[in-house]
Amino acid sequence: MENIKFNFNDKNVVVTGGASGIGFKITSSFLQAGAKVSIWDYSQEALDVAKKELAQYASQLHLAQVDVTNRQSISAAATSLPWAVDVLINNAGITRDKSFAKLSESDWDAVISTNLTGLFNVAKGLFEKFNGSSAQKRIINISSVVGLYGNFGQANYASAKAGVIGFTKTLGKELGRKGFTVNAIAPGFIRTAMTNAMPKEVLTGMEAKVPVARLGEVEDIANACMFLASEQASYINGTVVSVDGGIVL
Ligand code: NDP
Protein backbone atom coordinates (compact mmCIF):
# COMPACT_ATOMS: atom_id res chain seq x y z
CA MET A 1 0.00 0.00 0.00
CA GLU A 2 1.29 3.48 -0.89
CA ASN A 3 1.56 6.19 1.76
CA ILE A 4 -0.61 9.26 1.32
CA LYS A 5 1.75 11.92 -0.08
CA PHE A 6 2.24 14.69 2.46
CA ASN A 7 4.92 17.34 2.70
CA PHE A 8 6.43 17.83 6.15
CA ASN A 9 9.63 19.47 4.89
CA ASP A 10 9.92 22.11 7.60
CA LYS A 11 8.32 20.10 10.39
CA ASN A 12 9.92 18.44 13.41
CA VAL A 13 8.38 15.33 14.93
CA VAL A 14 8.99 13.29 18.09
CA VAL A 15 7.82 9.66 18.02
CA THR A 16 7.91 7.67 21.26
CA GLY A 17 8.45 3.96 20.79
CA GLY A 18 9.56 4.87 17.27
CA ALA A 19 12.25 2.19 16.95
CA SER A 20 9.92 -0.70 16.23
CA GLY A 21 6.48 -1.84 15.12
CA ILE A 22 3.89 0.84 14.40
CA GLY A 23 6.16 3.61 15.70
CA PHE A 24 8.92 2.66 13.25
CA LYS A 25 6.52 2.95 10.33
CA ILE A 26 5.27 6.31 11.63
CA THR A 27 8.89 7.46 11.88
CA SER A 28 9.90 6.29 8.40
CA SER A 29 6.74 7.79 6.87
CA PHE A 30 7.42 11.24 8.32
CA LEU A 31 11.09 11.02 7.29
CA GLN A 32 10.04 10.09 3.77
CA ALA A 33 7.70 13.11 3.75
CA GLY A 34 10.62 15.40 4.59
CA ALA A 35 10.22 15.86 8.36
CA LYS A 36 12.98 15.71 10.92
CA VAL A 37 12.17 12.99 13.42
CA SER A 38 13.43 12.25 16.90
CA ILE A 39 12.84 8.67 18.01
CA TRP A 40 12.44 8.28 21.75
CA ASP A 41 12.67 4.62 22.64
CA TYR A 42 13.43 2.40 25.58
CA SER A 43 16.14 0.13 24.30
CA GLN A 44 19.50 1.30 22.93
CA GLU A 45 19.72 -1.91 20.91
CA ALA A 46 16.45 -1.15 19.11
CA LEU A 47 17.59 2.45 18.54
CA ASP A 48 20.86 1.20 16.98
CA VAL A 49 18.96 -1.11 14.62
CA ALA A 50 16.53 1.69 13.67
CA LYS A 51 19.44 4.06 13.02
CA LYS A 52 20.98 1.54 10.61
CA GLU A 53 17.71 0.89 8.83
CA LEU A 54 17.07 4.63 8.46
CA ALA A 55 20.65 5.48 7.39
CA GLN A 56 19.42 7.17 4.20
CA TYR A 57 17.65 9.76 6.39
CA ALA A 58 20.60 10.33 8.77
CA SER A 59 20.53 14.11 8.37
CA GLN A 60 16.84 14.22 9.40
CA LEU A 61 17.13 11.79 12.31
CA HIS A 62 17.74 12.25 16.04
CA LEU A 63 17.59 9.37 18.51
CA ALA A 64 17.30 9.39 22.29
CA GLN A 65 17.11 6.57 24.80
CA VAL A 66 14.02 7.42 26.80
CA ASP A 67 11.89 5.53 29.27
CA VAL A 68 8.54 7.32 29.16
CA THR A 69 7.96 6.33 32.79
CA ASN A 70 11.15 8.13 33.83
CA ARG A 71 10.80 11.92 33.86
CA GLN A 72 14.55 12.47 34.14
CA SER A 73 15.21 10.60 30.90
CA ILE A 74 12.49 12.69 29.20
CA SER A 75 13.99 15.91 30.45
CA ALA A 76 17.46 14.86 29.21
CA ALA A 77 16.04 13.94 25.79
CA ALA A 78 14.11 17.22 25.53
CA THR A 79 17.31 19.13 26.32
CA SER A 80 19.24 17.18 23.69
CA LEU A 81 16.68 17.92 20.94
CA PRO A 82 18.39 19.94 18.20
CA TRP A 83 15.18 21.69 17.11
CA ALA A 84 11.79 22.91 18.33
CA VAL A 85 8.90 20.49 17.99
CA ASP A 86 5.80 20.70 15.77
CA VAL A 87 4.36 17.21 16.18
CA LEU A 88 4.43 14.73 19.06
CA ILE A 89 3.29 11.16 18.43
CA ASN A 90 2.75 9.42 21.77
CA ASN A 91 3.05 5.84 20.56
CA ALA A 92 5.12 3.88 23.12
CA GLY A 93 3.07 1.20 24.80
CA ILE A 94 3.22 -2.23 26.40
CA THR A 95 0.86 -5.06 27.26
CA ARG A 96 0.71 -7.31 30.34
CA ASP A 97 -2.44 -9.26 29.47
CA LYS A 98 -4.14 -11.38 32.14
CA SER A 99 -7.72 -11.92 33.24
CA PHE A 100 -8.69 -9.73 36.21
CA ALA A 101 -8.43 -12.64 38.66
CA LYS A 102 -4.78 -13.19 37.71
CA LEU A 103 -3.80 -9.58 37.09
CA SER A 104 -1.12 -8.55 39.61
CA GLU A 105 -0.50 -5.09 41.04
CA SER A 106 2.74 -4.91 39.07
CA ASP A 107 0.91 -5.81 35.81
CA TRP A 108 -1.51 -2.98 36.51
CA ASP A 109 1.15 -0.46 37.53
CA ALA A 110 3.48 -1.19 34.59
CA VAL A 111 0.77 -0.71 31.97
CA ILE A 112 -0.79 2.38 33.55
CA SER A 113 2.58 4.04 34.09
CA THR A 114 3.77 3.37 30.52
CA ASN A 115 0.56 3.67 28.49
CA LEU A 116 -1.12 6.51 30.38
CA THR A 117 1.24 8.34 32.74
CA GLY A 118 3.95 8.00 30.08
CA LEU A 119 1.91 10.18 27.71
CA PHE A 120 1.48 12.83 30.39
CA ASN A 121 5.22 12.70 31.18
CA VAL A 122 6.24 13.15 27.55
CA ALA A 123 3.69 15.87 26.70
CA LYS A 124 4.62 17.74 29.87
CA GLY A 125 8.38 17.34 29.34
CA LEU A 126 8.14 18.52 25.73
CA PHE A 127 5.58 21.28 26.14
CA GLU A 128 8.13 24.09 26.33
CA LYS A 129 10.00 22.61 23.34
CA PHE A 130 7.08 23.12 20.96
CA ASN A 131 7.73 25.76 18.35
CA GLY A 132 5.79 28.74 19.70
CA SER A 133 5.34 30.26 16.25
CA SER A 134 4.15 27.06 14.57
CA ALA A 135 0.51 27.20 13.53
CA GLN A 136 0.59 23.43 13.10
CA LYS A 137 1.31 22.12 16.58
CA ARG A 138 0.01 18.60 16.93
CA ILE A 139 -0.20 15.97 19.66
CA ILE A 140 -1.35 12.55 18.45
CA ASN A 141 -1.90 9.88 21.08
CA ILE A 142 -2.08 6.21 20.15
CA SER A 143 -4.99 4.69 22.04
CA SER A 144 -6.66 1.41 21.04
CA VAL A 145 -10.02 0.02 20.04
CA VAL A 146 -10.02 -1.70 23.46
CA GLY A 147 -9.94 1.72 25.14
CA LEU A 148 -13.35 2.33 23.58
CA TYR A 149 -14.91 -1.10 24.07
CA GLY A 150 -12.87 -3.02 26.67
CA ASN A 151 -11.38 -6.45 26.10
CA PHE A 152 -11.17 -9.72 27.97
CA GLY A 153 -7.78 -10.05 29.71
CA GLN A 154 -6.87 -6.40 29.27
CA ALA A 155 -8.31 -4.49 32.27
CA ASN A 156 -5.00 -2.66 32.71
CA TYR A 157 -4.45 -1.95 29.01
CA ALA A 158 -8.07 -0.98 28.27
CA SER A 159 -8.14 1.36 31.29
CA ALA A 160 -4.92 3.06 30.21
CA LYS A 161 -6.10 3.40 26.61
CA ALA A 162 -9.47 4.80 27.76
CA GLY A 163 -7.52 7.26 29.93
CA VAL A 164 -5.58 8.31 26.84
CA ILE A 165 -8.88 9.37 25.28
CA GLY A 166 -9.84 11.53 28.29
CA PHE A 167 -6.36 13.05 28.26
CA THR A 168 -6.66 13.77 24.53
CA LYS A 169 -10.06 15.45 24.79
CA THR A 170 -8.98 17.61 27.73
CA LEU A 171 -5.77 18.77 26.06
CA GLY A 172 -7.77 19.42 22.90
CA LYS A 173 -9.97 21.79 24.89
CA GLU A 174 -7.12 23.45 26.77
CA LEU A 175 -4.55 23.80 24.00
CA GLY A 176 -6.73 24.55 20.97
CA ARG A 177 -6.33 28.29 21.46
CA LYS A 178 -2.57 27.91 21.66
CA GLY A 179 -2.32 26.59 18.09
CA PHE A 180 -2.45 22.87 18.92
CA THR A 181 -4.75 20.13 17.82
CA VAL A 182 -4.75 17.04 20.04
CA ASN A 183 -6.24 13.81 18.74
CA ALA A 184 -6.14 10.09 19.42
CA ILE A 185 -5.95 7.16 17.06
CA ALA A 186 -7.61 3.90 18.11
CA PRO A 187 -6.01 1.10 16.09
CA GLY A 188 -7.76 -2.22 15.76
CA PHE A 189 -5.75 -5.40 15.28
CA ILE A 190 -2.57 -4.38 13.46
CA ARG A 191 -0.17 -6.78 11.79
CA THR A 192 3.27 -6.42 13.44
CA ALA A 193 6.16 -8.78 14.17
CA MET A 194 4.32 -9.78 17.34
CA THR A 195 1.04 -10.62 15.61
CA ASN A 196 2.83 -12.34 12.71
CA ALA A 197 4.24 -14.80 15.26
CA MET A 198 0.71 -15.86 16.25
CA PRO A 199 -0.79 -19.12 14.92
CA LYS A 200 -2.19 -18.74 11.40
CA GLU A 201 -5.67 -19.94 12.42
CA VAL A 202 -5.88 -17.24 15.13
CA LEU A 203 -5.01 -14.57 12.55
CA THR A 204 -7.52 -15.98 10.07
CA GLY A 205 -10.18 -15.94 12.81
CA MET A 206 -9.38 -12.29 13.55
CA GLU A 207 -9.57 -11.37 9.88
CA ALA A 208 -12.98 -12.97 9.61
CA LYS A 209 -14.32 -10.57 12.26
CA VAL A 210 -13.22 -7.44 10.36
CA PRO A 211 -15.80 -6.08 7.88
CA VAL A 212 -13.08 -5.02 5.44
CA ALA A 213 -11.77 -8.62 5.64
CA ARG A 214 -8.15 -7.97 6.53
CA LEU A 215 -5.98 -7.13 9.51
CA GLY A 216 -4.62 -3.60 9.80
CA GLU A 217 -1.15 -2.78 8.51
CA VAL A 218 1.32 -0.40 10.17
CA GLU A 219 0.87 1.88 7.14
CA ASP A 220 -2.81 2.31 8.07
CA ILE A 221 -1.78 3.90 11.38
CA ALA A 222 1.08 5.92 9.87
CA ASN A 223 -1.27 7.35 7.23
CA ALA A 224 -3.79 8.41 9.89
CA CYS A 225 -0.97 10.07 11.87
CA MET A 226 0.26 11.98 8.85
CA PHE A 227 -3.24 13.15 8.00
CA LEU A 228 -3.92 14.34 11.58
CA ALA A 229 -0.52 16.06 11.62
CA SER A 230 -1.14 17.80 8.31
CA GLU A 231 -2.28 21.35 7.71
CA GLN A 232 -5.41 19.90 6.07
CA ALA A 233 -6.52 18.41 9.41
CA SER A 234 -6.39 21.71 11.30
CA TYR A 235 -10.10 21.62 12.20
CA ILE A 236 -9.98 18.12 13.68
CA ASN A 237 -9.40 18.43 17.41
CA GLY A 238 -10.11 16.31 20.48
CA THR A 239 -11.38 13.36 18.50
CA VAL A 240 -10.64 9.65 18.36
CA VAL A 241 -10.01 8.27 14.90
CA SER A 242 -10.69 4.54 14.83
CA VAL A 243 -8.45 2.74 12.36
CA ASP A 244 -9.83 -0.76 12.75
CA GLY A 245 -11.54 -1.81 9.53
CA GLY A 246 -14.87 -1.48 11.33
CA ILE A 247 -14.17 -4.42 13.68
CA VAL A 248 -16.64 -3.19 16.31
CA LEU A 249 -19.53 -2.41 13.96
P1 NDP B 1 5.75 -2.59 19.79
O1 NDP B 1 5.98 -3.36 21.05
O2 NDP B 1 6.16 -3.20 18.49
O3 NDP B 1 6.45 -1.17 19.90
C1 NDP B 1 6.33 -0.39 21.04
C2 NDP B 1 7.59 0.43 21.19
O4 NDP B 1 7.47 1.19 22.40
C3 NDP B 1 8.84 -0.46 21.33
O5 NDP B 1 9.89 0.09 20.57
C4 NDP B 1 9.12 -0.38 22.82
O6 NDP B 1 10.48 -0.50 23.16
C5 NDP B 1 8.67 1.03 23.12
N1 NDP B 1 8.46 1.20 24.55
C6 NDP B 1 7.84 0.35 25.41
N2 NDP B 1 7.89 0.84 26.66
C7 NDP B 1 8.57 2.02 26.59
C8 NDP B 1 8.95 2.98 27.54
N3 NDP B 1 8.69 2.83 28.86
N4 NDP B 1 9.63 4.07 27.12
C9 NDP B 1 9.93 4.23 25.82
N5 NDP B 1 9.61 3.34 24.87
C10 NDP B 1 8.92 2.25 25.25
O7 NDP B 1 4.20 -2.22 19.80
P2 NDP B 1 3.23 -1.81 18.60
O8 NDP B 1 3.99 -1.17 17.51
O9 NDP B 1 2.36 -2.96 18.30
O10 NDP B 1 2.31 -0.72 19.35
C11 NDP B 1 2.54 0.68 19.24
C12 NDP B 1 1.38 1.39 19.92
O11 NDP B 1 0.15 1.03 19.29
C13 NDP B 1 1.20 1.01 21.40
O12 NDP B 1 0.82 2.14 22.13
C14 NDP B 1 0.11 -0.02 21.35
O13 NDP B 1 -0.57 -0.09 22.59
C15 NDP B 1 -0.76 0.54 20.25
N6 NDP B 1 -1.64 -0.44 19.62
C16 NDP B 1 -1.13 -1.53 18.94
C17 NDP B 1 -1.98 -2.42 18.34
C18 NDP B 1 -1.48 -3.60 17.56
O14 NDP B 1 -2.30 -4.38 17.06
N7 NDP B 1 -0.18 -3.79 17.39
C19 NDP B 1 -3.45 -2.27 18.43
C20 NDP B 1 -3.86 -1.10 19.17
C21 NDP B 1 -2.98 -0.23 19.72
P3 NDP B 1 11.11 -1.95 23.55
O15 NDP B 1 10.80 -2.84 22.40
O16 NDP B 1 12.54 -1.68 23.73
O17 NDP B 1 10.42 -2.35 24.81
Short mmCIF file of N, CA and C and ligand atoms in Angstrom, two decimals, residues 17 19-23 40-43 46 66-69 91-94 114-115 142-144 157 161 187-190 192 194-195, ligand 1:
data_model
loop_
_atom_site.label_atom_id
_atom_site.label_comp_id
_atom_site.label_asym_id
_atom_site.label_seq_id
_atom_site.Cartn_x
_atom_site.Cartn_y
_atom_site.Cartn_z
N GLY A 17 8.55 5.35 21.24
CA GLY A 17 8.45 3.96 20.79
C GLY A 17 8.63 3.86 19.28
N ALA A 19 11.20 3.07 17.49
CA ALA A 19 12.25 2.19 16.95
C ALA A 19 11.70 0.87 16.42
N SER A 20 10.43 0.57 16.74
CA SER A 20 9.92 -0.70 16.23
C SER A 20 8.41 -0.64 15.99
N GLY A 21 7.92 -1.67 15.32
CA GLY A 21 6.48 -1.84 15.12
C GLY A 21 5.82 -0.64 14.43
N ILE A 22 4.67 -0.27 14.97
CA ILE A 22 3.89 0.84 14.40
C ILE A 22 4.71 2.14 14.43
N GLY A 23 5.38 2.37 15.54
CA GLY A 23 6.16 3.61 15.70
C GLY A 23 7.25 3.75 14.65
N TRP A 40 12.20 8.48 20.31
CA TRP A 40 12.44 8.28 21.75
C TRP A 40 12.03 6.85 22.06
N ASP A 41 13.01 6.03 22.39
CA ASP A 41 12.67 4.62 22.64
C ASP A 41 13.48 4.07 23.80
N TYR A 42 12.96 3.01 24.34
CA TYR A 42 13.43 2.40 25.58
C TYR A 42 14.79 1.73 25.43
N SER A 43 14.94 0.96 24.36
CA SER A 43 16.14 0.13 24.30
C SER A 43 17.16 0.68 23.30
N ALA A 46 17.47 -1.41 20.13
CA ALA A 46 16.45 -1.15 19.11
C ALA A 46 16.74 0.18 18.40
N VAL A 66 14.98 6.84 25.85
CA VAL A 66 14.02 7.42 26.80
C VAL A 66 13.14 6.31 27.35
N ASP A 67 12.93 6.36 28.65
CA ASP A 67 11.89 5.53 29.27
C ASP A 67 10.76 6.49 29.62
N VAL A 68 9.61 6.33 28.97
CA VAL A 68 8.54 7.32 29.16
C VAL A 68 8.00 7.33 30.59
N THR A 69 8.37 6.33 31.38
CA THR A 69 7.96 6.33 32.79
C THR A 69 8.96 7.08 33.67
N ASN A 91 3.34 7.19 21.07
CA ASN A 91 3.05 5.84 20.56
C ASN A 91 3.53 4.71 21.48
N ALA A 92 4.55 4.97 22.31
CA ALA A 92 5.12 3.88 23.12
C ALA A 92 4.04 3.21 23.97
N GLY A 93 4.06 1.91 24.01
CA GLY A 93 3.07 1.20 24.80
C GLY A 93 3.48 -0.23 25.03
N ILE A 94 2.93 -0.82 26.08
CA ILE A 94 3.22 -2.23 26.40
C ILE A 94 1.91 -2.95 26.74
N THR A 114 3.22 3.20 31.88
CA THR A 114 3.77 3.37 30.52
C THR A 114 2.72 3.95 29.58
N ASN A 115 1.54 3.35 29.55
CA ASN A 115 0.56 3.67 28.49
C ASN A 115 -0.30 4.89 28.80
N ILE A 142 -1.62 7.51 20.64
CA ILE A 142 -2.08 6.21 20.15
C ILE A 142 -2.83 5.50 21.28
N SER A 143 -4.13 5.40 21.10
CA SER A 143 -4.99 4.69 22.04
C SER A 143 -5.18 3.26 21.50
N SER A 144 -6.37 2.75 21.57
CA SER A 144 -6.66 1.41 21.04
C SER A 144 -8.17 1.23 21.00
N TYR A 157 -4.70 -2.58 30.32
CA TYR A 157 -4.45 -1.95 29.01
C TYR A 157 -5.66 -1.12 28.56
N LYS A 161 -5.77 2.87 27.94
CA LYS A 161 -6.10 3.40 26.61
C LYS A 161 -7.37 4.25 26.65
N PRO A 187 -6.21 2.19 17.05
CA PRO A 187 -6.01 1.10 16.09
C PRO A 187 -6.79 -0.14 16.50
N GLY A 188 -7.19 -0.89 15.50
CA GLY A 188 -7.76 -2.22 15.76
C GLY A 188 -6.61 -3.21 15.84
N PHE A 189 -6.76 -4.34 15.21
CA PHE A 189 -5.75 -5.40 15.28
C PHE A 189 -4.76 -5.19 14.13
N ILE A 190 -3.55 -4.77 14.48
CA ILE A 190 -2.57 -4.38 13.46
C ILE A 190 -1.50 -5.46 13.31
N THR A 192 1.89 -6.81 13.09
CA THR A 192 3.27 -6.42 13.44
C THR A 192 4.05 -7.71 13.62
N MET A 194 4.94 -9.02 16.24
CA MET A 194 4.32 -9.78 17.34
C MET A 194 3.11 -10.59 16.84
N THR A 195 2.24 -9.92 16.06
CA THR A 195 1.04 -10.62 15.61
C THR A 195 1.39 -11.67 14.54
P1 NDP B 1 5.75 -2.59 19.79
O1 NDP B 1 5.98 -3.36 21.05
O2 NDP B 1 6.16 -3.20 18.49
O3 NDP B 1 6.45 -1.17 19.90
C1 NDP B 1 6.33 -0.39 21.04
C2 NDP B 1 7.59 0.43 21.19
O4 NDP B 1 7.47 1.19 22.40
C3 NDP B 1 8.84 -0.46 21.33
O5 NDP B 1 9.89 0.09 20.57
C4 NDP B 1 9.12 -0.38 22.82
O6 NDP B 1 10.48 -0.50 23.16
C5 NDP B 1 8.67 1.03 23.12
N1 NDP B 1 8.46 1.20 24.55
C6 NDP B 1 7.84 0.35 25.41
N2 NDP B 1 7.89 0.84 26.66
C7 NDP B 1 8.57 2.02 26.59
C8 NDP B 1 8.95 2.98 27.54
N3 NDP B 1 8.69 2.83 28.86
N4 NDP B 1 9.63 4.07 27.12
C9 NDP B 1 9.93 4.23 25.82
N5 NDP B 1 9.61 3.34 24.87
C10 NDP B 1 8.92 2.25 25.25
O7 NDP B 1 4.20 -2.22 19.80
P2 NDP B 1 3.23 -1.81 18.60
O8 NDP B 1 3.99 -1.17 17.51
O9 NDP B 1 2.36 -2.96 18.30
O10 NDP B 1 2.31 -0.72 19.35
C11 NDP B 1 2.54 0.68 19.24
C12 NDP B 1 1.38 1.39 19.92
O11 NDP B 1 0.15 1.03 19.29
C13 NDP B 1 1.20 1.01 21.40
O12 NDP B 1 0.82 2.14 22.13
C14 NDP B 1 0.11 -0.02 21.35
O13 NDP B 1 -0.57 -0.09 22.59
C15 NDP B 1 -0.76 0.54 20.25
N6 NDP B 1 -1.64 -0.44 19.62
C16 NDP B 1 -1.13 -1.53 18.94
C17 NDP B 1 -1.98 -2.42 18.34
C18 NDP B 1 -1.48 -3.60 17.56
O14 NDP B 1 -2.30 -4.38 17.06
N7 NDP B 1 -0.18 -3.79 17.39
C19 NDP B 1 -3.45 -2.27 18.43
C20 NDP B 1 -3.86 -1.10 19.17
C21 NDP B 1 -2.98 -0.23 19.72
P3 NDP B 1 11.11 -1.95 23.55
O15 NDP B 1 10.80 -2.84 22.40
O16 NDP B 1 12.54 -1.68 23.73
O17 NDP B 1 10.42 -2.35 24.81
#
